[in-house]
Short mmCIF file of C-alpha atoms and ligand atoms in Angstrom, two decimals:
data_model
loop_
_atom_site.label_atom_id
_atom_site.label_comp_id
_atom_site.label_asym_id
_atom_site.label_seq_id
_atom_site.Cartn_x
_atom_site.Cartn_y
_atom_site.Cartn_z
CA UNK J 1112 39.77 -11.74 -109.41
CA UNK J 1113 42.58 -13.45 -107.95
CA UNK J 1114 42.25 -15.66 -104.74
CA UNK J 1115 43.59 -13.27 -102.61
CA UNK J 1116 41.04 -10.44 -103.71
CA UNK J 1117 38.33 -12.70 -103.20
CA UNK J 1118 39.33 -13.59 -99.75
CA UNK J 1119 39.35 -9.96 -98.63
CA UNK J 1120 35.80 -9.72 -99.67
CA UNK J 1121 34.48 -12.57 -97.64
CA UNK J 1122 33.78 -13.24 -94.05
CA UNK J 1123 36.16 -15.73 -92.27
CA UNK J 1124 36.13 -17.51 -88.82
CA UNK J 1125 39.60 -18.72 -87.75
CA UNK J 1126 39.67 -20.83 -84.42
CA UNK J 1127 43.30 -19.33 -83.80
CA UNK J 1128 45.48 -16.76 -85.41
CA UNK J 1129 44.46 -13.11 -86.63
CA UNK J 1130 43.34 -12.15 -89.98
CA UNK J 1131 46.03 -10.40 -91.57
CA UNK J 1132 45.73 -6.78 -91.98
CA UNK J 1133 44.90 -6.05 -95.76
CA UNK J 1134 47.68 -4.52 -97.48
CA UNK J 1135 50.11 -5.89 -100.31
CA UNK J 1136 48.81 -9.32 -101.32
CA UNK J 1137 51.01 -12.58 -100.26
CA UNK J 1138 50.66 -15.77 -101.84
CA UNK J 1139 47.71 -17.58 -99.64
CA UNK J 1140 48.22 -21.68 -98.90
CA UNK J 1141 46.08 -24.13 -97.01
CA UNK J 1142 47.51 -26.97 -95.65
CA UNK J 1143 45.08 -29.88 -94.10
CA UNK J 1144 46.74 -31.76 -91.41
CA UNK J 1145 48.72 -28.72 -90.46
CA UNK J 1146 49.11 -30.16 -86.87
CA UNK J 1147 50.87 -33.30 -88.40
CA UNK J 1148 54.69 -33.70 -88.75
CA UNK J 1149 54.40 -32.83 -92.49
CA UNK J 1150 52.02 -30.01 -91.93
CA UNK J 1151 54.25 -28.25 -89.64
CA UNK J 1152 57.31 -28.20 -91.70
CA UNK J 1153 55.18 -27.09 -94.61
CA UNK J 1154 53.68 -24.36 -92.76
CA UNK J 1155 57.42 -23.03 -91.64
CA UNK J 1156 58.52 -23.57 -95.32
CA UNK J 1157 55.74 -21.37 -96.86
CA UNK J 1158 56.09 -18.74 -93.95
CA UNK J 1159 59.77 -18.40 -94.71
CA UNK J 1160 58.79 -17.93 -98.50
CA UNK J 1161 56.53 -15.16 -97.39
CA UNK J 1162 52.96 -17.05 -97.83
CA UNK J 1163 50.10 -16.30 -95.66
CA UNK J 1164 49.44 -19.84 -94.15
CA UNK J 1165 46.24 -21.21 -93.38
CA UNK J 1166 45.39 -24.66 -91.95
CA UNK J 1167 42.77 -27.04 -90.86
CA UNK J 1168 42.47 -28.43 -87.81
CA UNK J 1169 40.30 -31.19 -86.11
CA UNK J 1170 38.20 -30.10 -83.10
CA UNK J 1171 39.51 -31.66 -80.05
CA UNK J 1172 39.22 -31.27 -76.38
CA UNK J 1173 42.99 -30.42 -76.28
CA UNK J 1174 45.07 -28.26 -78.26
CA UNK J 1175 46.71 -30.16 -80.72
CA UNK J 1176 49.31 -27.17 -81.86
CA UNK J 1177 52.52 -29.06 -80.15
CA UNK J 1178 54.85 -29.33 -83.41
CA UNK J 1179 53.63 -25.90 -84.40
CA UNK J 1180 54.76 -24.38 -81.08
CA UNK J 1181 58.15 -26.35 -81.24
CA UNK J 1182 58.85 -24.80 -84.53
CA UNK J 1183 57.91 -21.48 -83.07
CA UNK J 1184 54.98 -20.72 -85.69
CA UNK J 1185 51.52 -21.27 -83.97
CA UNK J 1186 51.07 -17.80 -84.17
CA UNK J 1187 51.91 -17.05 -87.47
CA UNK J 1188 49.56 -19.63 -89.06
CA UNK J 1189 45.43 -18.79 -89.26
CA UNK J 1190 43.95 -21.87 -88.21
CA UNK J 1191 40.01 -23.26 -89.16
CA UNK J 1192 37.96 -25.95 -87.89
CA UNK J 1193 38.46 -28.94 -90.33
CA UNK J 1194 37.21 -32.53 -90.71
CA UNK J 1195 37.74 -34.26 -93.83
CA UNK J 1196 34.79 -36.49 -92.91
CA UNK J 1197 32.57 -33.69 -92.77
CA UNK J 1198 31.33 -32.06 -96.43
CA UNK J 1199 30.00 -29.21 -94.98
CA UNK J 1200 33.25 -28.00 -93.25
CA UNK J 1201 35.08 -28.39 -96.64
CA UNK J 1202 32.58 -26.52 -98.45
CA UNK J 1203 32.44 -23.68 -96.28
CA UNK J 1204 36.12 -23.34 -95.98
CA UNK J 1205 36.82 -23.28 -99.70
CA UNK J 1206 33.95 -20.74 -100.11
CA UNK J 1207 35.43 -18.40 -97.30
CA UNK J 1208 39.24 -19.13 -97.54
CA UNK J 1209 40.14 -18.75 -101.00
CA UNK J 1210 43.90 -19.79 -101.51
CA UNK J 1211 46.43 -20.30 -104.71
CA UNK J 1212 47.89 -23.61 -103.10
CA UNK J 1213 45.96 -26.14 -101.32
CA UNK J 1214 47.98 -29.22 -99.91
CA UNK J 1215 45.81 -32.04 -98.42
CA UNK J 1216 48.24 -33.63 -95.96
CA UNK J 1217 45.34 -34.81 -93.70
CA UNK J 1218 45.11 -38.56 -93.14
CA UNK J 1219 44.58 -41.47 -91.06
CA UNK J 1220 48.32 -42.05 -91.38
CA UNK J 1221 49.04 -44.98 -89.39
CA UNK J 1222 49.12 -47.92 -91.61
CA UNK J 1223 48.84 -50.60 -88.34
CA UNK J 1224 45.49 -48.96 -87.13
CA UNK J 1225 44.04 -48.90 -90.63
CA UNK J 1226 43.06 -52.66 -90.23
CA UNK J 1227 41.02 -51.68 -87.17
CA UNK J 1228 39.35 -48.90 -88.87
CA UNK J 1229 39.23 -49.79 -92.43
CA UNK J 1230 35.90 -47.80 -93.19
CA UNK J 1231 37.11 -44.52 -91.05
CA UNK J 1232 40.49 -44.73 -93.07
CA UNK J 1233 38.97 -45.04 -96.45
CA UNK J 1234 36.46 -42.19 -95.58
CA UNK J 1235 38.97 -39.59 -94.46
CA UNK J 1236 42.00 -40.86 -96.96
CA UNK J 1237 40.24 -41.75 -99.94
CA UNK J 1238 36.57 -39.99 -99.91
CA UNK J 1239 37.91 -37.21 -98.26
CA UNK J 1240 40.10 -36.47 -101.17
CA UNK J 1241 37.06 -36.22 -103.83
CA UNK J 1242 35.30 -34.03 -101.02
CA UNK J 1243 37.82 -31.48 -101.52
CA UNK J 1244 38.20 -32.20 -105.38
CA UNK J 1245 34.69 -31.55 -106.27
CA UNK J 1246 34.51 -28.82 -103.96
CA UNK J 1247 37.34 -27.21 -105.63
CA UNK J 1248 36.31 -27.95 -109.14
CA UNK J 1249 33.14 -26.02 -108.17
CA UNK J 1250 34.12 -23.01 -106.10
CA UNK J 1251 37.92 -22.48 -107.03
CA UNK J 1252 38.97 -24.25 -110.04
CA UNK J 1253 42.43 -22.23 -110.63
CA UNK J 1254 43.36 -23.33 -106.90
CA UNK J 1255 46.56 -25.56 -107.35
CA UNK J 1256 46.20 -28.56 -105.31
CA UNK J 1257 48.67 -31.34 -103.76
CA UNK J 1258 47.88 -34.68 -102.71
CA UNK J 1259 49.87 -36.68 -100.14
CA UNK J 1260 50.00 -40.14 -101.98
CA UNK J 1261 52.41 -42.77 -100.68
CA UNK J 1262 54.77 -45.49 -101.70
CA UNK J 1263 52.39 -47.74 -99.33
CA UNK J 1264 50.38 -47.96 -102.71
CA UNK J 1265 53.34 -49.78 -104.15
CA UNK J 1266 52.97 -52.73 -101.36
CA UNK J 1267 53.68 -55.86 -102.52
CA UNK J 1268 56.04 -54.16 -105.02
CA UNK J 1269 55.77 -54.98 -108.97
CA UNK J 1270 59.29 -53.82 -109.43
CA UNK J 1271 62.67 -52.49 -107.43
CA UNK J 1272 63.07 -49.65 -107.08
CA UNK J 1273 59.62 -47.99 -107.41
CA UNK J 1274 58.87 -45.07 -109.48
CA UNK J 1275 55.80 -43.13 -110.91
CA UNK J 1276 54.86 -45.91 -113.45
CA UNK J 1277 55.23 -48.53 -110.97
CA UNK J 1278 51.72 -50.52 -110.63
CA UNK J 1279 50.13 -50.15 -107.31
CA UNK J 1280 49.32 -53.36 -105.45
CA UNK J 1281 48.11 -51.86 -101.62
CA UNK J 1282 48.91 -54.01 -98.86
CA UNK J 1283 46.57 -52.37 -96.02
CA UNK J 1284 43.55 -50.25 -95.91
CA UNK J 1285 45.29 -47.48 -95.93
CA UNK J 1286 47.11 -48.43 -98.98
CA UNK J 1287 44.14 -48.78 -100.65
CA UNK J 1288 42.31 -45.63 -99.93
CA UNK J 1289 45.53 -43.89 -100.71
CA UNK J 1290 45.20 -45.54 -103.98
CA UNK J 1291 41.89 -44.21 -104.60
CA UNK J 1292 42.47 -41.08 -103.47
CA UNK J 1293 45.96 -40.99 -106.07
CA UNK J 1294 43.57 -42.14 -108.91
CA UNK J 1295 40.53 -39.79 -108.61
CA UNK J 1296 43.09 -36.73 -108.09
CA UNK J 1297 44.62 -37.69 -111.50
CA UNK J 1298 41.10 -38.20 -113.05
CA UNK J 1299 40.05 -34.83 -111.76
CA UNK J 1300 43.09 -33.20 -113.26
CA UNK J 1301 42.51 -35.03 -116.47
CA UNK J 1302 38.63 -34.41 -116.71
CA UNK J 1303 38.62 -30.67 -115.47
CA UNK J 1304 42.07 -29.82 -116.44
CA UNK J 1305 42.89 -28.99 -112.60
CA UNK J 1306 46.25 -28.12 -111.39
CA UNK J 1307 46.43 -31.22 -109.12
CA UNK J 1308 49.55 -33.18 -108.48
CA UNK J 1309 50.56 -36.24 -106.29
CA UNK J 1310 53.51 -36.63 -104.57
CA UNK J 1311 53.84 -40.25 -104.29
CA UNK J 1312 56.12 -40.09 -101.18
CA UNK J 1313 58.63 -42.65 -99.46
CA UNK J 1314 58.82 -42.80 -95.47
CA UNK J 1315 60.09 -39.68 -94.08
CA UNK J 1316 60.56 -39.00 -90.31
CA UNK J 1317 61.94 -36.28 -88.27
CA UNK J 1318 61.81 -35.39 -84.17
CA UNK J 1319 58.37 -34.32 -85.09
CA UNK J 1320 57.43 -37.92 -85.91
CA UNK J 1321 54.16 -39.72 -84.59
CA UNK J 1322 55.31 -41.76 -81.69
CA UNK J 1323 53.46 -45.00 -82.99
CA UNK J 1324 55.73 -44.94 -86.18
CA UNK J 1325 58.89 -47.42 -86.05
CA UNK J 1326 61.47 -44.97 -86.09
CA UNK J 1327 60.09 -42.60 -83.17
CA UNK J 1328 59.11 -45.46 -81.25
CA UNK J 1329 62.55 -46.72 -81.59
CA UNK J 1330 64.33 -43.26 -80.61
CA UNK J 1331 62.25 -42.69 -77.69
CA UNK J 1332 62.81 -46.33 -76.19
CA UNK J 1333 66.47 -45.88 -76.54
CA UNK J 1334 66.70 -42.14 -75.33
CA UNK J 1335 64.58 -43.73 -72.38
CA UNK J 1336 67.13 -46.46 -72.16
CA UNK J 1337 70.30 -44.25 -72.28
CA UNK J 1338 69.07 -42.38 -69.79
CA UNK J 1339 68.39 -45.24 -67.20
CA UNK J 1340 65.10 -46.88 -68.06
CA UNK J 1341 65.06 -50.68 -68.06
CA UNK J 1342 62.21 -51.72 -70.40
CA UNK J 1343 63.15 -53.15 -73.73
CA UNK J 1344 61.77 -51.88 -76.98
CA UNK J 1345 59.05 -54.13 -78.37
CA UNK J 1346 58.92 -54.31 -82.01
CA UNK J 1347 57.30 -56.38 -84.88
CA UNK J 1348 58.84 -57.46 -88.09
CA UNK J 1349 62.78 -56.37 -87.93
CA UNK J 1350 63.35 -57.11 -91.28
CA UNK J 1351 60.93 -54.93 -93.36
CA UNK J 1352 62.78 -52.29 -95.41
CA UNK J 1353 61.98 -48.73 -95.83
CA UNK J 1354 63.37 -46.00 -97.88
CA UNK J 1355 63.87 -43.39 -95.11
CA UNK J 1356 64.71 -39.54 -95.71
CA UNK J 1357 63.85 -36.26 -93.62
CA UNK J 1358 60.64 -34.56 -93.62
CA UNK J 1359 61.98 -31.06 -93.97
CA UNK J 1360 63.38 -32.32 -97.27
CA UNK J 1361 60.33 -33.69 -98.34
CA UNK J 1362 57.99 -30.72 -97.95
CA UNK J 1363 60.20 -28.66 -100.31
CA UNK J 1364 59.35 -31.25 -102.96
CA UNK J 1365 55.44 -30.64 -102.21
CA UNK J 1366 56.28 -26.82 -102.81
CA UNK J 1367 58.25 -27.56 -105.99
CA UNK J 1368 55.26 -29.80 -107.50
CA UNK J 1369 53.06 -26.73 -107.60
CA UNK J 1370 55.09 -24.15 -108.61
CA UNK J 1371 55.64 -25.94 -112.12
CA UNK J 1372 53.27 -24.70 -114.86
CA UNK J 1373 52.00 -28.11 -115.53
CA UNK J 1374 50.41 -30.34 -112.85
CA UNK J 1375 51.88 -33.94 -112.49
CA UNK J 1376 53.02 -36.90 -110.14
CA UNK J 1377 56.27 -37.44 -108.50
CA UNK J 1378 58.14 -39.70 -106.35
CA UNK J 1379 60.21 -38.42 -103.52
CA UNK J 1380 62.74 -40.86 -102.01
CA UNK J 1381 66.49 -41.08 -101.10
CA UNK J 1382 66.77 -44.59 -103.37
CA UNK J 1383 68.64 -46.41 -100.07
CA UNK J 1384 66.50 -49.01 -98.24
CA UNK J 1385 67.28 -49.84 -94.87
CA UNK J 1386 65.98 -52.67 -92.53
CA UNK J 1387 64.58 -51.69 -89.37
CA UNK J 1388 67.12 -53.56 -87.39
CA UNK J 1389 69.83 -51.28 -88.76
CA UNK J 1390 67.97 -48.24 -88.37
CA UNK J 1391 67.70 -49.08 -84.48
CA UNK J 1392 71.87 -49.81 -84.50
CA UNK J 1393 72.14 -46.69 -85.98
CA UNK J 1394 70.11 -44.34 -83.67
CA UNK J 1395 71.61 -46.54 -80.66
CA UNK J 1396 75.17 -45.58 -82.00
CA UNK J 1397 74.45 -42.10 -81.99
CA UNK J 1398 73.73 -42.74 -78.09
CA UNK J 1399 77.28 -44.46 -77.67
CA UNK J 1400 75.06 -47.70 -77.15
CA UNK J 1401 76.43 -50.38 -79.44
CA UNK J 1402 74.43 -53.34 -80.06
CA UNK J 1403 74.67 -57.10 -80.54
CA UNK J 1404 71.60 -59.09 -82.27
CA UNK J 1405 71.23 -62.47 -81.43
CA UNK J 1406 68.83 -65.16 -82.53
CA UNK J 1407 65.87 -65.37 -85.28
CA UNK J 1408 62.16 -64.70 -85.55
CA UNK J 1409 60.55 -63.69 -82.79
CA UNK J 1410 63.50 -64.93 -80.57
CA UNK J 1411 65.57 -62.45 -81.93
CA UNK J 1412 67.34 -59.77 -79.48
CA UNK J 1413 69.33 -56.87 -79.19
CA UNK J 1414 71.53 -56.16 -76.13
CA UNK J 1415 73.94 -53.33 -75.28
CA UNK J 1416 77.55 -54.69 -75.88
CA UNK J 1417 78.81 -52.82 -72.84
CA UNK J 1418 76.47 -53.64 -70.03
CA UNK J 1419 74.40 -56.68 -71.41
CA UNK J 1420 71.47 -55.06 -70.79
CA UNK J 1421 68.46 -56.28 -73.24
CA UNK J 1422 67.55 -53.03 -75.43
CA UNK J 1423 64.76 -54.62 -78.14
CA UNK J 1424 63.05 -57.71 -78.35
CA UNK J 1425 60.33 -58.97 -80.38
CA UNK J 1426 56.68 -59.02 -79.89
CA UNK J 1427 54.34 -60.44 -82.25
CA UNK J 1428 51.48 -58.10 -81.28
CA UNK J 1429 53.30 -55.45 -83.56
CA UNK J 1430 53.53 -57.75 -86.60
CA UNK J 1431 50.61 -56.69 -89.09
CA UNK J 1432 48.04 -59.01 -91.25
CA UNK J 1433 49.82 -58.38 -94.43
CA UNK J 1434 53.05 -56.69 -94.88
CA UNK J 1435 54.91 -54.03 -96.87
CA UNK J 1436 58.32 -56.03 -96.91
CA UNK J 1437 60.46 -53.69 -99.22
CA UNK J 1438 60.24 -50.00 -100.30
CA UNK J 1439 63.19 -48.27 -102.22
CA UNK J 1440 62.15 -45.52 -104.41
CA UNK J 1441 63.67 -43.90 -107.74
CA UNK J 1442 63.35 -40.33 -107.37
CA UNK J 1443 64.73 -39.26 -110.85
CA UNK J 1444 61.81 -37.63 -112.11
CA UNK J 1445 61.86 -35.23 -109.28
CA UNK J 1446 65.40 -34.52 -109.11
CA UNK J 1447 65.42 -34.09 -113.21
CA UNK J 1448 62.02 -31.62 -113.29
CA UNK J 1449 62.11 -30.19 -109.87
CA UNK J 1450 65.60 -29.82 -109.08
CA UNK J 1451 64.81 -31.70 -105.78
CA UNK J 1452 67.08 -34.02 -103.80
CA UNK J 1453 67.26 -35.42 -100.16
CA UNK J 1454 69.70 -33.95 -98.07
CA UNK J 1455 69.67 -36.00 -94.92
CA UNK J 1456 70.46 -39.67 -95.29
CA UNK J 1457 69.32 -42.42 -92.98
CA UNK J 1458 72.00 -42.56 -90.77
CA UNK J 1459 71.85 -38.77 -90.18
CA UNK J 1460 68.24 -39.01 -89.78
CA UNK J 1461 68.57 -41.36 -87.19
CA UNK J 1462 70.97 -39.65 -85.24
CA UNK J 1463 68.73 -36.39 -85.54
CA UNK J 1464 65.95 -38.24 -83.69
CA UNK J 1465 68.04 -40.24 -81.42
CA UNK J 1466 69.51 -36.86 -79.93
CA UNK J 1467 66.50 -34.88 -80.15
CA UNK J 1468 64.73 -37.60 -77.88
CA UNK J 1469 67.79 -38.11 -75.60
CA UNK J 1470 67.56 -34.12 -75.00
CA UNK J 1471 63.72 -34.52 -74.31
CA UNK J 1472 64.22 -36.95 -71.82
CA UNK J 1473 66.71 -34.92 -69.71
P1 LIG A 418 50.49 -37.20 -89.48
O1 LIG A 418 51.52 -36.65 -88.69
O2 LIG A 418 49.84 -38.43 -88.88
O3 LIG A 418 49.68 -36.08 -89.62
C1 LIG A 418 48.05 -36.37 -90.08
C2 LIG A 418 47.33 -35.15 -90.15
O4 LIG A 418 46.06 -35.23 -90.13
C3 LIG A 418 47.18 -34.57 -88.51
O5 LIG A 418 47.09 -32.93 -88.42
C4 LIG A 418 45.93 -34.74 -88.33
O6 LIG A 418 45.23 -34.03 -87.23
C5 LIG A 418 45.06 -34.77 -89.33
N1 LIG A 418 43.89 -35.63 -89.46
C6 LIG A 418 43.55 -36.82 -89.47
N2 LIG A 418 42.39 -37.16 -89.64
C7 LIG A 418 41.94 -35.82 -89.81
C8 LIG A 418 40.35 -35.67 -90.58
N3 LIG A 418 39.20 -36.71 -90.61
N4 LIG A 418 40.10 -34.31 -90.89
C9 LIG A 418 41.26 -33.65 -90.67
N5 LIG A 418 42.24 -33.71 -90.50
C10 LIG A 418 42.66 -34.81 -89.97
O7 LIG A 418 50.94 -37.68 -90.64
P2 LIG A 418 52.40 -36.87 -91.68
O8 LIG A 418 53.50 -38.09 -91.41
O9 LIG A 418 52.58 -35.51 -91.32
O10 LIG A 418 51.83 -37.40 -93.01
C11 LIG A 418 51.01 -36.23 -93.90
C12 LIG A 418 50.42 -36.64 -95.06
O11 LIG A 418 51.37 -37.51 -95.99
C13 LIG A 418 49.47 -37.83 -94.56
O12 LIG A 418 48.27 -37.81 -95.59
C14 LIG A 418 50.16 -39.44 -94.93
O13 LIG A 418 49.32 -40.27 -95.20
C15 LIG A 418 51.15 -38.83 -95.86
N6 LIG A 418 52.30 -39.65 -95.94
C16 LIG A 418 53.48 -39.54 -95.15
C17 LIG A 418 54.48 -40.23 -95.39
C18 LIG A 418 55.59 -40.37 -93.97
O14 LIG A 418 56.56 -41.22 -94.13
N7 LIG A 418 55.34 -39.19 -93.10
C19 LIG A 418 54.69 -40.99 -96.46
C20 LIG A 418 53.56 -40.74 -97.33
C21 LIG A 418 52.71 -40.21 -97.44
P3 LIG A 418 45.25 -34.67 -85.73
O15 LIG A 418 46.38 -33.63 -85.07
O16 LIG A 418 44.21 -34.10 -85.11
O17 LIG A 418 45.22 -36.26 -85.34
O1 LIG A 419 56.78 -46.68 -89.37
P1 LIG A 419 55.77 -47.38 -89.86
O2 LIG A 419 54.38 -47.70 -89.04
O3 LIG A 419 55.38 -46.86 -91.12
P2 LIG A 419 54.92 -47.21 -92.62
O4 LIG A 419 53.78 -48.48 -92.07
O5 LIG A 419 56.00 -47.85 -93.36
O6 LIG A 419 53.92 -46.17 -92.77
C1 LIG A 419 54.42 -44.80 -93.10
O7 LIG A 419 54.81 -44.51 -94.04
C2 LIG A 419 54.29 -44.36 -95.26
C3 LIG A 419 54.95 -44.41 -96.72
O8 LIG A 419 55.57 -45.74 -97.34
C4 LIG A 419 52.94 -43.85 -95.02
F1 LIG A 419 51.82 -43.66 -96.29
C5 LIG A 419 52.19 -43.85 -94.04
O9 LIG A 419 51.39 -42.79 -93.76
C6 LIG A 419 53.56 -43.95 -92.75
O10 LIG A 419 54.08 -42.72 -92.43
O11 LIG A 419 56.14 -49.04 -90.10
C7 LIG A 419 57.32 -49.16 -90.85
C8 LIG A 419 57.89 -50.84 -90.86
C9 LIG A 419 56.75 -51.49 -91.28
O12 LIG A 419 56.97 -52.59 -92.09
C10 LIG A 419 56.14 -52.32 -89.86
O13 LIG A 419 55.85 -53.67 -89.93
O14 LIG A 419 58.38 -50.98 -89.45
C11 LIG A 419 57.58 -52.30 -89.31
N1 LIG A 419 57.56 -52.35 -87.55
C12 LIG A 419 58.23 -53.16 -86.91
N2 LIG A 419 57.90 -53.15 -85.61
C13 LIG A 419 56.79 -51.53 -86.67
C14 LIG A 419 56.99 -52.10 -85.56
N3 LIG A 419 56.07 -50.73 -87.09
C15 LIG A 419 55.69 -49.48 -85.98
N4 LIG A 419 54.91 -48.81 -86.23
N5 LIG A 419 55.63 -50.23 -84.69
C16 LIG A 419 56.52 -51.34 -84.28
O15 LIG A 419 56.71 -51.84 -83.75
#
C-alpha cells in the first residue's frame, strides 16, 4: 500500500487545516519546523509542485503561523502538534500521517543560545533526529527522509572551501548536536537501507529570517535608522565570514535531494564568503546610506557618511565563547548531481532584506 492509500484509512487530528477530500492521490510531504524560515519556503515550493503538505507545529500560547501567512499559504497546509522532545508525538504522527517525503527542519537553530541551553539543544537537534529515524524505520521505512545538517559542523574549519568530505570540528553545542544528527542519519541509511539524505547547508537568509540572526538584526536595525530612529545597531564579531545565500534557493536543493534514486549528502553554498562588516555595508547602500568604518576591535564603529550619525557599534555581549570565523562552501557535488545553483548573491540578498524591512517599518 502506498503512503497515500494508508493515510486514507487512518484517523488524523490536524490542529489547523482541513483534511483533503479523497480523490486522485497527491504526493504527500511532512515538514517539521514548518513555522520557521525554511519550513515556510519549503511548504510553498511543495504546494507549487502539487504536494499535499503537512507540518509540525509546537503547542504555543500564541499562533506561530506568521511566516506561512506572509507567504499566503497558512490555509493550504495541514498542521499537527509536534515537539521533537516528545517521542509519543513523533510515534503517533508517523503512524497516522504516512507521507512519501519527510523533511526534518525543526531545531533550536540559534547557535548563540546553544551555550545557554546545551542539553535542550542536544535533545531537539540531536536525539530528536534519532527519535524520528527510529520511528520511520519501524513504521514507514519507505518514506524518504531529509535531515537539515549545517555548515556549523565544520566549525574550526579543517579545509577551505568546505565540502562533503571535509572533517567536522564543531565549535558550539548546536554544532555538536547537529554533527550527531548528521552521523545518525548516515548510520540509519547504511544500517537499514533507508532513503535518508543530509543537506549540509551554509547560511541562508531571507526577509523571513528570525530577528536574532545577524543578517536580519542588521537589516531591521538599518531600516529603523533610515526611518529616523537613532539607536545604533550593536553587534559582536564583525570580522567573522559567512557564505550567505537566499533561503528560497536552498529549499529547492532539499527537494532535489529527495528526488534522487539514491540517498546522499550534499553541500549547498554559494562559494562566496563575506565578513559581517561588508554585509552591513551592502544593506546600508540598498537604503542609500553609505557608511564609513573607523576603529578596531571593540572600538570599531560605522557612521552614515552623509549625516555623521552612528549606525553600528560593537558590544562584546554578542561575542561567542567559541567562534566559527570562516565558512565558505564548495557545492560542486550538488551542482553536478542535482543540477542545483543559487540564484541570489550576497549583495542581492542584503538588498532584498533591507528593502523588505524598510517597507515593513513604514
Ligand atoms: P528557524 O527559522 O529557527 O525554524 C526552526 C523551526 O523549528 C521552527 O518552526 C521552530 O518552531 C521549530 N522547532 C524548534 N524547536 C522545536 C521542537 N522542540 N519541536 C518541534 N519544532 C521545533 O530555522 P531555519 O533557519 O528555518 O532552519 C531550518 C533548519 O535548518 C534548522 O534545523 C536549522 O538548524 C537548519 N539550518 C539552517 C541554516 C540557515 O542558515 N537558516 C543553515 C543550516 C542548517 P517555533 O516556531 O515554535 O520556534
Ligand atoms: O547569524 P548568526 O547568528 O548565524 P550562525 O551562527 O552562522 O548560524 C546560522 O547559520 C548556521 C549555518 O552555518 C545554521 F546552522 C544556524 O542554524 C544558523 O542559521 O551569526 C553569524 C555570525 C557569527 O559569526 C556571529 O558571531 O555573525 C556573528 N555576529 C556578530 N554580531 C552576530 C552578531 N551574530 C548574531 N546573531 N548577533 C550579533 O549581534
